[in-house]
PDB file of C-alpha atoms in Angstrom:
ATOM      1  CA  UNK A   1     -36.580  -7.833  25.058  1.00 76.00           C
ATOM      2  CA  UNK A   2     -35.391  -9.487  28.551  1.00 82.00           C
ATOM      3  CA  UNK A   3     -31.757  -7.944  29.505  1.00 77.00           C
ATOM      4  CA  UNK A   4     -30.521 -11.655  28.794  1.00 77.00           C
ATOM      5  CA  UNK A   5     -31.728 -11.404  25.304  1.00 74.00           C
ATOM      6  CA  UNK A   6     -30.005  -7.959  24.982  1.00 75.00           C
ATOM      7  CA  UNK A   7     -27.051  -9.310  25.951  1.00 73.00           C
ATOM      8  CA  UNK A   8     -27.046 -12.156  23.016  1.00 70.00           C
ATOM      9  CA  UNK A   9     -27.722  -9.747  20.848  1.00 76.00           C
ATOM     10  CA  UNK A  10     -25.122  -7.586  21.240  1.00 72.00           C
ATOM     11  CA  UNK A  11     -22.930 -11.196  21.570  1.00 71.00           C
ATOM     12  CA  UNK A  12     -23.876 -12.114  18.296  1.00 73.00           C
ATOM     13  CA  UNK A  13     -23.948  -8.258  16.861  1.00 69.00           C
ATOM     14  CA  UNK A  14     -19.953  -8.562  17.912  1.00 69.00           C
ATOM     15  CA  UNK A  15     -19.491 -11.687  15.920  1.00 71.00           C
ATOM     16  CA  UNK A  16     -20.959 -10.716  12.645  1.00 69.00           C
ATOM     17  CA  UNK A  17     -18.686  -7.631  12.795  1.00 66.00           C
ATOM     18  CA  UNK A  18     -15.478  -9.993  13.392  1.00 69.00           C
ATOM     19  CA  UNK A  19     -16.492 -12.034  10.889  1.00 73.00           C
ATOM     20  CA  UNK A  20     -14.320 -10.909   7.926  1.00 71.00           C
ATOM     21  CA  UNK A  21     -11.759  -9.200  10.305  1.00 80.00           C
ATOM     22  CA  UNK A  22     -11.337 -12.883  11.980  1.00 82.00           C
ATOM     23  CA  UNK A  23     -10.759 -14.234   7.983  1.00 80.00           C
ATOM     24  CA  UNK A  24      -8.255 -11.246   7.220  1.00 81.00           C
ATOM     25  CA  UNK A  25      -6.289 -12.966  10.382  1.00 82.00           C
ATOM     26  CA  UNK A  26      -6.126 -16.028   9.306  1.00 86.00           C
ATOM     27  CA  UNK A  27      -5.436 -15.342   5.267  1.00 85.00           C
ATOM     28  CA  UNK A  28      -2.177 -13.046   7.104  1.00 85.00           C
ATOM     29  CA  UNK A  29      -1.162 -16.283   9.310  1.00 87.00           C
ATOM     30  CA  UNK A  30      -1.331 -18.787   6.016  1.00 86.00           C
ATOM     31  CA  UNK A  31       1.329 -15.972   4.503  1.00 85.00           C
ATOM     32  CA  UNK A  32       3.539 -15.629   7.498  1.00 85.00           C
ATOM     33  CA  UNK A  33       3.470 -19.334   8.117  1.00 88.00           C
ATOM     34  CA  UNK A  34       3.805 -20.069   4.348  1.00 88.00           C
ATOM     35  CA  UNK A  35       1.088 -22.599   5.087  1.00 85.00           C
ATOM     36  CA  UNK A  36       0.577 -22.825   0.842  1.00 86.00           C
ATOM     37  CA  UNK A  37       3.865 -24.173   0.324  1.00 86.00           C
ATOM     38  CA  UNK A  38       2.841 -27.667  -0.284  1.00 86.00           C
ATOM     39  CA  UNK A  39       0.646 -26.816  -3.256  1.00 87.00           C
ATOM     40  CA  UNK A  40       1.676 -23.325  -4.562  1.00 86.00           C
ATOM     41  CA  UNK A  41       4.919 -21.939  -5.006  1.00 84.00           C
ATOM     42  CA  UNK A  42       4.007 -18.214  -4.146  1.00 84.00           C
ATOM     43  CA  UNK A  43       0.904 -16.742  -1.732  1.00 85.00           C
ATOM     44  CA  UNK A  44      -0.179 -14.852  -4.836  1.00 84.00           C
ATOM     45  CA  UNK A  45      -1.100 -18.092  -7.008  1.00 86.00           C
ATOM     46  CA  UNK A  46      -2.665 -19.775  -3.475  1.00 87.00           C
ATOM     47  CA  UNK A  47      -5.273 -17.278  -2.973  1.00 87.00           C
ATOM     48  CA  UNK A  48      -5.817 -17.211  -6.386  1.00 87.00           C
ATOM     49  CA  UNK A  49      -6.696 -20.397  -6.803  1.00 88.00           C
ATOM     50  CA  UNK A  50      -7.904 -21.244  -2.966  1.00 88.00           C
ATOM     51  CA  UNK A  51     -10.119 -17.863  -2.647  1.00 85.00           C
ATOM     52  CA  UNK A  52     -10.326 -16.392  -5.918  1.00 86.00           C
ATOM     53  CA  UNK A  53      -8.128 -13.439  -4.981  1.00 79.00           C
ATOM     54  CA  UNK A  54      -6.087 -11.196  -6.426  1.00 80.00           C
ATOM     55  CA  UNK A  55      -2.536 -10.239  -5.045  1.00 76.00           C
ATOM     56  CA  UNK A  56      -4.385  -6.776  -4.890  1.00 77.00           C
ATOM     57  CA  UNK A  57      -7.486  -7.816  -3.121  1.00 79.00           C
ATOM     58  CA  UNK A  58      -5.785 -10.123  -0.389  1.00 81.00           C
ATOM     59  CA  UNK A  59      -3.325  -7.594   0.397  1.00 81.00           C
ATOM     60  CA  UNK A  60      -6.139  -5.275   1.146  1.00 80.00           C
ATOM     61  CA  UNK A  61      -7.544  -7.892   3.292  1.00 82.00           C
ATOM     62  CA  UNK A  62      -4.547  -8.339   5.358  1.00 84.00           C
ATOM     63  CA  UNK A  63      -3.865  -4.434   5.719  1.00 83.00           C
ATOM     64  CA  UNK A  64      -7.548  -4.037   6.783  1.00 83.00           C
ATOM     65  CA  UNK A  65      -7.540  -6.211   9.652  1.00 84.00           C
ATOM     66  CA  UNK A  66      -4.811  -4.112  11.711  1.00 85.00           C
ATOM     67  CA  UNK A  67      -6.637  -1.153  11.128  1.00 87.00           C
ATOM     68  CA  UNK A  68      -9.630  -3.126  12.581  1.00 86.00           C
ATOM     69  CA  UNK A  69      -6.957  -4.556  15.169  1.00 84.00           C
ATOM     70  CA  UNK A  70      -6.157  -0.733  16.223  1.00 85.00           C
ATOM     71  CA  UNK A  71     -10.084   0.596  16.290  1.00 85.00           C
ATOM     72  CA  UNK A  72     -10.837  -2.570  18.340  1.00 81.00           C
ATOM     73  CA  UNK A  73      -9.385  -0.254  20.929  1.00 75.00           C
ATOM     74  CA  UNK A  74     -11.738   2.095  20.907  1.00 75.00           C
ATOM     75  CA  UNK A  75     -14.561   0.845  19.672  1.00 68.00           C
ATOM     76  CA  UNK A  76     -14.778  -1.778  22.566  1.00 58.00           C
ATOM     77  CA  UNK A  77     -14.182   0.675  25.272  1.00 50.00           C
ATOM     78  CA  UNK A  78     -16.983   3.229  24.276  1.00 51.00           C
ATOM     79  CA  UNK A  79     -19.403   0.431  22.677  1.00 59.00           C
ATOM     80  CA  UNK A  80     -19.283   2.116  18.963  1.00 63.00           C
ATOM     81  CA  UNK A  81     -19.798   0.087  15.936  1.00 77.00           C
ATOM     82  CA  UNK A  82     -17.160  -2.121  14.823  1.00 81.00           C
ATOM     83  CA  UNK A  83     -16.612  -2.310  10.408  1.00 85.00           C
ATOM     84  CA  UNK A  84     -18.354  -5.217   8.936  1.00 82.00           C
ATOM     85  CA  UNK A  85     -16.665  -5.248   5.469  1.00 82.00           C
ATOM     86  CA  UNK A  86     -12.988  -4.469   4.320  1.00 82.00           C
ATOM     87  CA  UNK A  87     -14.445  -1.585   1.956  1.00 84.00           C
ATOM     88  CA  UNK A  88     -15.557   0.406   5.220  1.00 87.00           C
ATOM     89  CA  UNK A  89     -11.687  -0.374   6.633  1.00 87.00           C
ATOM     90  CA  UNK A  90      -9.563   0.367   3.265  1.00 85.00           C
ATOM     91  CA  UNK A  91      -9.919   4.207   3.083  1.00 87.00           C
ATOM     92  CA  UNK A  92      -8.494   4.434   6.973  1.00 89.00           C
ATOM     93  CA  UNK A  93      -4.948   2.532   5.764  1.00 84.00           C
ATOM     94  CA  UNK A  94      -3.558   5.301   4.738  1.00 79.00           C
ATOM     95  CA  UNK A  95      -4.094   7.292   7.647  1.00 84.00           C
ATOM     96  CA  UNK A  96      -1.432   6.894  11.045  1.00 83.00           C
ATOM     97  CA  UNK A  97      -3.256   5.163  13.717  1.00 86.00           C
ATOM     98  CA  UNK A  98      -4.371   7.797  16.011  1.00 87.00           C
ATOM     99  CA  UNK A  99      -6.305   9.075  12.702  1.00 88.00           C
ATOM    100  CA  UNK A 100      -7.904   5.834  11.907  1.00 89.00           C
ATOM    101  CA  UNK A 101      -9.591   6.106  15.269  1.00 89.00           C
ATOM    102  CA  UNK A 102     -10.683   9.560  14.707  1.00 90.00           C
ATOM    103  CA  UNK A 103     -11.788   8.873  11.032  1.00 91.00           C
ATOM    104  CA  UNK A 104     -14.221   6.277  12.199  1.00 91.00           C
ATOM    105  CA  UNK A 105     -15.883   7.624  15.134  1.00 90.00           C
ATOM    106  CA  UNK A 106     -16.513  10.674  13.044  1.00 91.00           C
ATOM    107  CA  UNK A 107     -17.957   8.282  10.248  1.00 91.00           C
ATOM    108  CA  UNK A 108     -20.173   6.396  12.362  1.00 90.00           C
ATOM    109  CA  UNK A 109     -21.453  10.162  13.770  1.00 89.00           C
ATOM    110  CA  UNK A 110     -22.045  10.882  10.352  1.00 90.00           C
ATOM    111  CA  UNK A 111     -24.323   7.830   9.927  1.00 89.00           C
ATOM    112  CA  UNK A 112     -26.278   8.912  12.887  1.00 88.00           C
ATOM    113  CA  UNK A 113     -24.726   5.829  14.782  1.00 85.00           C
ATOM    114  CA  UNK A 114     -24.913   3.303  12.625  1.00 86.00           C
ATOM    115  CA  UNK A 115     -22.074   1.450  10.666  1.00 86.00           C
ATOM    116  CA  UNK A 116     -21.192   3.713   8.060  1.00 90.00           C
ATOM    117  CA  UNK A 117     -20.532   3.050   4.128  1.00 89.00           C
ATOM    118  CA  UNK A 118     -17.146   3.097   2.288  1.00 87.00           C
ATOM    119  CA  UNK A 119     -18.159   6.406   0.706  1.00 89.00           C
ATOM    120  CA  UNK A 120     -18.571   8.201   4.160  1.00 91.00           C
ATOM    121  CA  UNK A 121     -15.385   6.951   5.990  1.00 90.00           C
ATOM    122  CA  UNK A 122     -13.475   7.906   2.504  1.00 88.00           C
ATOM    123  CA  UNK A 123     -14.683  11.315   2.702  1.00 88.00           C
ATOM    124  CA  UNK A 124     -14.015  11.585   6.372  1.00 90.00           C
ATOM    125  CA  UNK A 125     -10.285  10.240   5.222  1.00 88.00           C
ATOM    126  CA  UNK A 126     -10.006  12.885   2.689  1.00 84.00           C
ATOM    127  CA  UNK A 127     -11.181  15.795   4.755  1.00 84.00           C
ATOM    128  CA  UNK A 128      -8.399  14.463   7.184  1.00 85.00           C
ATOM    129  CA  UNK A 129      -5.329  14.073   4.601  1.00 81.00           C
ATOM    130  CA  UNK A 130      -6.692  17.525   3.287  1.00 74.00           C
ATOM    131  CA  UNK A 131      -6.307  19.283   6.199  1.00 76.00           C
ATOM    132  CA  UNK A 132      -2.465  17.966   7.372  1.00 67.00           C
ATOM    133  CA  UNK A 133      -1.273  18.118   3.390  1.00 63.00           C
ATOM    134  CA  UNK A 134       0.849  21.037   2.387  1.00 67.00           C
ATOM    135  CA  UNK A 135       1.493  22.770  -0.473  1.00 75.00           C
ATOM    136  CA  UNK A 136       3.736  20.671  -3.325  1.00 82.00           C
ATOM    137  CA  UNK A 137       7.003  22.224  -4.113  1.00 87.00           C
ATOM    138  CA  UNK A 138       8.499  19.105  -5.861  1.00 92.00           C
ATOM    139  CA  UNK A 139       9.516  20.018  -9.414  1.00 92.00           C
ATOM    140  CA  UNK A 140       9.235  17.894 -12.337  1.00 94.00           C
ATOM    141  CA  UNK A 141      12.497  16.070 -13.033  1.00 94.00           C
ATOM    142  CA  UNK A 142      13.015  15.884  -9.372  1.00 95.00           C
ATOM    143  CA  UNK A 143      14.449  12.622  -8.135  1.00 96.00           C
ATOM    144  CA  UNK A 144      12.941  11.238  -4.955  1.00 95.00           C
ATOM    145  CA  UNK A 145      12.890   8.007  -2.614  1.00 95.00           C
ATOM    146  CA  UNK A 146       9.208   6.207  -2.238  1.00 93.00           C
ATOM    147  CA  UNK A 147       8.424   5.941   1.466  1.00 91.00           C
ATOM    148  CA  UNK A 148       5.743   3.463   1.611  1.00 86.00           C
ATOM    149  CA  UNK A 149       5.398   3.497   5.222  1.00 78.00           C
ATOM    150  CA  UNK A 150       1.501   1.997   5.284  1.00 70.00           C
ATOM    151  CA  UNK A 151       0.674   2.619   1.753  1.00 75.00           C
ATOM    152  CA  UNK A 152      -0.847  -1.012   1.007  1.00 75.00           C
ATOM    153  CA  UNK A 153      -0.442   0.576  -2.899  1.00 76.00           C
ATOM    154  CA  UNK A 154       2.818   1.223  -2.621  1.00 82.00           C
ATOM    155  CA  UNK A 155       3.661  -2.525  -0.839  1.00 81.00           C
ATOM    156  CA  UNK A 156       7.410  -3.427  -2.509  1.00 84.00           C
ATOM    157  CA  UNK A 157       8.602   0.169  -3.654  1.00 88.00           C
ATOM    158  CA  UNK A 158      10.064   1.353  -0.013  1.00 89.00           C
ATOM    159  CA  UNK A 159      13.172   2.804  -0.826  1.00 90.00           C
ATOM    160  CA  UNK A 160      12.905   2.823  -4.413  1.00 93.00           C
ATOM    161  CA  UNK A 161      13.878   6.247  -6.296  1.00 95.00           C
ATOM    162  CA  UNK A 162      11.710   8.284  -8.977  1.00 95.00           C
ATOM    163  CA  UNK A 163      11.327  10.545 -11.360  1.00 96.00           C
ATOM    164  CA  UNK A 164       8.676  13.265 -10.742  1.00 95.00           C
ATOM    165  CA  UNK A 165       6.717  13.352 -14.152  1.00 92.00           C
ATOM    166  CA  UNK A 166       3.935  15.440 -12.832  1.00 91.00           C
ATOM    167  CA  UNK A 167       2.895  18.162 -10.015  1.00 90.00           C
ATOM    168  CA  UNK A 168      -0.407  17.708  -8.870  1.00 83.00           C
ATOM    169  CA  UNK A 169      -1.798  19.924  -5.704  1.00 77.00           C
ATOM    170  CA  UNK A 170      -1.450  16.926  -3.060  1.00 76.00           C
ATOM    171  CA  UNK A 171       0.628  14.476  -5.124  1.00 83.00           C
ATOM    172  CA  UNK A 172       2.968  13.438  -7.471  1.00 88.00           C
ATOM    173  CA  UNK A 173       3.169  11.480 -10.366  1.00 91.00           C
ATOM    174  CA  UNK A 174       6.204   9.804 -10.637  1.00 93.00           C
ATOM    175  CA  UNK A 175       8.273   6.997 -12.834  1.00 93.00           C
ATOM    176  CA  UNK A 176      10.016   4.354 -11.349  1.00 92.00           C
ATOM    177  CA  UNK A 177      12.178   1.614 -12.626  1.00 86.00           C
ATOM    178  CA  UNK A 178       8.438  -0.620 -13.489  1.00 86.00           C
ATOM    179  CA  UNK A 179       6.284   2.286 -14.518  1.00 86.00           C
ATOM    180  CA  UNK A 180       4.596   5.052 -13.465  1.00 88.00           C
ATOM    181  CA  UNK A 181       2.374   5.653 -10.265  1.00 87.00           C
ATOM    182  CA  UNK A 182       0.542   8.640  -8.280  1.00 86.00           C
ATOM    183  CA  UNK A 183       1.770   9.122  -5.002  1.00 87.00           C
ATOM    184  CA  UNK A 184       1.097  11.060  -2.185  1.00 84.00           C
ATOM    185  CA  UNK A 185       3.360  13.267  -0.978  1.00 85.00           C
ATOM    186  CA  UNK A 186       4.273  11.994   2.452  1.00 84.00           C
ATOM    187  CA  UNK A 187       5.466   9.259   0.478  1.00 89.00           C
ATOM    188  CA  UNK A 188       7.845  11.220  -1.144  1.00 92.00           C
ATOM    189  CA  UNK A 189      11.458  12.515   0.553  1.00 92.00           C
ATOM    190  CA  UNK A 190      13.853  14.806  -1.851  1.00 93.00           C
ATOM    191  CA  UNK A 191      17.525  12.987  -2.737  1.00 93.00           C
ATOM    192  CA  UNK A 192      18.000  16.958  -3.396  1.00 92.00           C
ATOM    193  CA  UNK A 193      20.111  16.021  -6.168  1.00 92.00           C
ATOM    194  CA  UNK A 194      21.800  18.751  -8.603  1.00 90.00           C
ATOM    195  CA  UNK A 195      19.782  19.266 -11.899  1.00 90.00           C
ATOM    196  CA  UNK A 196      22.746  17.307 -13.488  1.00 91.00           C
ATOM    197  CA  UNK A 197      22.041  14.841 -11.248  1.00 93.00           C
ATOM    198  CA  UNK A 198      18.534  14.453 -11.801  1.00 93.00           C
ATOM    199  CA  UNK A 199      18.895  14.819 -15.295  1.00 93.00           C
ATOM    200  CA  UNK A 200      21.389  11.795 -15.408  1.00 93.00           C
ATOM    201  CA  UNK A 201      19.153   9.736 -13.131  1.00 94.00           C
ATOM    202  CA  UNK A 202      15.854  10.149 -15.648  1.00 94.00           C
ATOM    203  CA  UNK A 203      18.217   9.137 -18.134  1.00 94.00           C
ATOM    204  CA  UNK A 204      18.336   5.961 -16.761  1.00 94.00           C
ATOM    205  CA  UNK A 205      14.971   5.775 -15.428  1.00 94.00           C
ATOM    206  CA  UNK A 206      14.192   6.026 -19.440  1.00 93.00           C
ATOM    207  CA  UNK A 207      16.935   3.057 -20.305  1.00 92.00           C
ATOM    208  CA  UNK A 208      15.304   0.968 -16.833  1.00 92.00           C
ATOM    209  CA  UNK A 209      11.732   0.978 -18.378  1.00 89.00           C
ATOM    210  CA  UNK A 210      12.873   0.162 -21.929  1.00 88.00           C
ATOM    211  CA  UNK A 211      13.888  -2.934 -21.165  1.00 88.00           C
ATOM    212  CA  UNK A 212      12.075  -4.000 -18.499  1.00 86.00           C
ATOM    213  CA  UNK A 213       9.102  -6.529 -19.019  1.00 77.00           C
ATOM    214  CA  UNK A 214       7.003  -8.774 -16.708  1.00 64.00           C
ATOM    215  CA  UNK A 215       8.189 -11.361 -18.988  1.00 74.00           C
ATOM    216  CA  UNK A 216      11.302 -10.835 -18.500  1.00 76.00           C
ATOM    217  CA  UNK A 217      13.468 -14.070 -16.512  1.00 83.00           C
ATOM    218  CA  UNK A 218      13.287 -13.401 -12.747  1.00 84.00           C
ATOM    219  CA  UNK A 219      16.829 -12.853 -12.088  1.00 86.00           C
ATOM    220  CA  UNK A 220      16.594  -9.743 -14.826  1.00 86.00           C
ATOM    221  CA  UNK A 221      13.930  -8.790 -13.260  1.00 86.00           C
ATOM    222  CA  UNK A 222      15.822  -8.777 -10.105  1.00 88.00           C
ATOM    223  CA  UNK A 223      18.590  -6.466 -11.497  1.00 91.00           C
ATOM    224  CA  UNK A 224      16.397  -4.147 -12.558  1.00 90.00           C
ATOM    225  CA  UNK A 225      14.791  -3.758  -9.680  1.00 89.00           C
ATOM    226  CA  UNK A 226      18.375  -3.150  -7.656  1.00 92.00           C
ATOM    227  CA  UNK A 227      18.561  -0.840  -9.594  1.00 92.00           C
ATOM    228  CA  UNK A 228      15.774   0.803  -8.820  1.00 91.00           C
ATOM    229  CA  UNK A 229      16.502   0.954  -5.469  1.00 91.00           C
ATOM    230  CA  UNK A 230      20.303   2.599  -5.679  1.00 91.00           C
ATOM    231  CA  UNK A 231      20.636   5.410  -3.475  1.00 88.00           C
ATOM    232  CA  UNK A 232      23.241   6.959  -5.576  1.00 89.00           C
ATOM    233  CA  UNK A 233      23.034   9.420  -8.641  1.00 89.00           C
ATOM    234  CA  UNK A 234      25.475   7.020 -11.148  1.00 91.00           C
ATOM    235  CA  UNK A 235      25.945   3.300 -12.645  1.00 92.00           C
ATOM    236  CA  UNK A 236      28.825   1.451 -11.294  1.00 93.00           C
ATOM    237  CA  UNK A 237      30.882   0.331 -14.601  1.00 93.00           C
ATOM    238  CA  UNK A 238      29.703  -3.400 -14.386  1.00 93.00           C
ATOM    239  CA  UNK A 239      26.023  -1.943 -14.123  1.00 93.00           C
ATOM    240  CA  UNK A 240      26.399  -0.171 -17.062  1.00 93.00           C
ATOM    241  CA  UNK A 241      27.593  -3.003 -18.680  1.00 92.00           C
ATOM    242  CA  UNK A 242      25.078  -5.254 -17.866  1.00 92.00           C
ATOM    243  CA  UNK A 243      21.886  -2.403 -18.556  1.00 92.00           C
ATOM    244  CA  UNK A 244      23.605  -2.237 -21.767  1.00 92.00           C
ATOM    245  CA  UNK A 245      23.624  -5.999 -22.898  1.00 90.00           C
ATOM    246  CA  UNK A 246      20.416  -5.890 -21.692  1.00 89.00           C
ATOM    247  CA  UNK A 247      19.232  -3.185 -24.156  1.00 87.00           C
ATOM    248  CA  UNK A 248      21.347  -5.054 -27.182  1.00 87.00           C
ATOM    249  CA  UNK A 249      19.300  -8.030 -25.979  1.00 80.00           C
ATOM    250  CA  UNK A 250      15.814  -6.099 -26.406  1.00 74.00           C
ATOM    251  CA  UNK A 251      16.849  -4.337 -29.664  1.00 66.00           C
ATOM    252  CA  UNK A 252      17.810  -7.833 -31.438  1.00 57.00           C
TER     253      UNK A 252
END
């Protein structure tokens, strides 16, 4: 090929691997800018009905393209391959930034240059989080605050506190005020609470998820999830009061 058709190639190589990084952009502006508002009351029910997304799937979207955003960096400077679908990008969110960068160069080494799958830049990912993870001395019954930090799985449960249900090697389950989740442990800080504490704290955990319901009316739902968020071991009097009339409510 002549160098001019070298250069076009690598023009139009450059656009087909913006392509959906260019559409993650734009599905983040029509959030920020709350361009839906004329038809849809909420983001979620626009791209479900616009795009056929889920609240899951165009959250990934949106968390994928600043990853892309951050290996853009690199990637440009030392002319390595750029991701060409959000399942390449989705492993590297939960990694800081300086780690996404090293993930994917070592993935596309891995695939001998080329782009690389999903499966190879997870297992890069994993080998990563393996080797900066240590050991897990939470204890079950152990009350702790969710840091979500980039977790796109963890996306409205910053601050919120939990129960640890279960000890894995590298993570936690836990119970919050909504239900259960796995979660990693640098997403987990210690309230170091007393084991009366704690104990008090799961009680109400227990009473939280009893009642609550994504049926429920949203300013219920709201309550609960205040209270899922307190940063203190104990229920105020009026909370009480209302968590019981609540429960009444349920039992009728």
């Amino acid at each position: 090929m002549t160098q001019e058709e070298q250069s076009d190639r690598l023009h139009l190589e450059r656009k087909v691997e913006r392509a959906f990084f260019e559409a993650c952009k734009a599905l983040a502006e029509l959030r920020d800018r709350r361009l839906y508002r004329s038809s849809h009351r909420t983001f979620e029910d626009y791209c479900r009905d616009r795009f056929g997304h889920s609240r899951r799937q165009s959250y990934l979207l949106m968390d994928a393209a600043v990853v892309f955003d951050n290996l853009v960096e690199i990637c440009d400077q030392f002319d390595h391959k750029l991701p060409t679908a959000e399942g390449q990008v989705r492993p590297m969110t939960k990694l800081e930034p300086q780690e996404q960068q090293e993930a994917w160069l070592r993935a596309v080494e891995l695939a001998g240059g080329k782009v690389p799958t999903g499966r190879i830049v997870k297992d890069v990912v994993q080998r990563i989080m393996e080797r900066t993870q240590v050991p897990n001395t939470y204890q079950i019954g152990e009350v702790c605050q969710i840091l979500a930090k980039d977790n796109p799985e963890l996306r409205g449960k910053g601050g919120c506190w939990a129960v640890v249900s279960t000890v894995n090697d590298f993570s936690c389950t836990v119970t919050m005020w909504d239900g259960e989740y796995a979660v990693g442990l640098q997403h987990l800080k210690s309230y170091n609470y007393l084991p009366a504490e704690c104990e008090q704290m799961r009680v109400i955990c227990d009473r939280i998820n009893r009642v609550y319901s994504s049926g429920l009316e949203d300013s219920v739902q709201k309550f609960l999830e205040m209270l899922g968020k307190l940063n203190r071991a104990y229920l105020t009097a009026l909370e009480e009061k209302l968590l019981s009339v609540l429960e009444s409510e349920i039992k009728d």
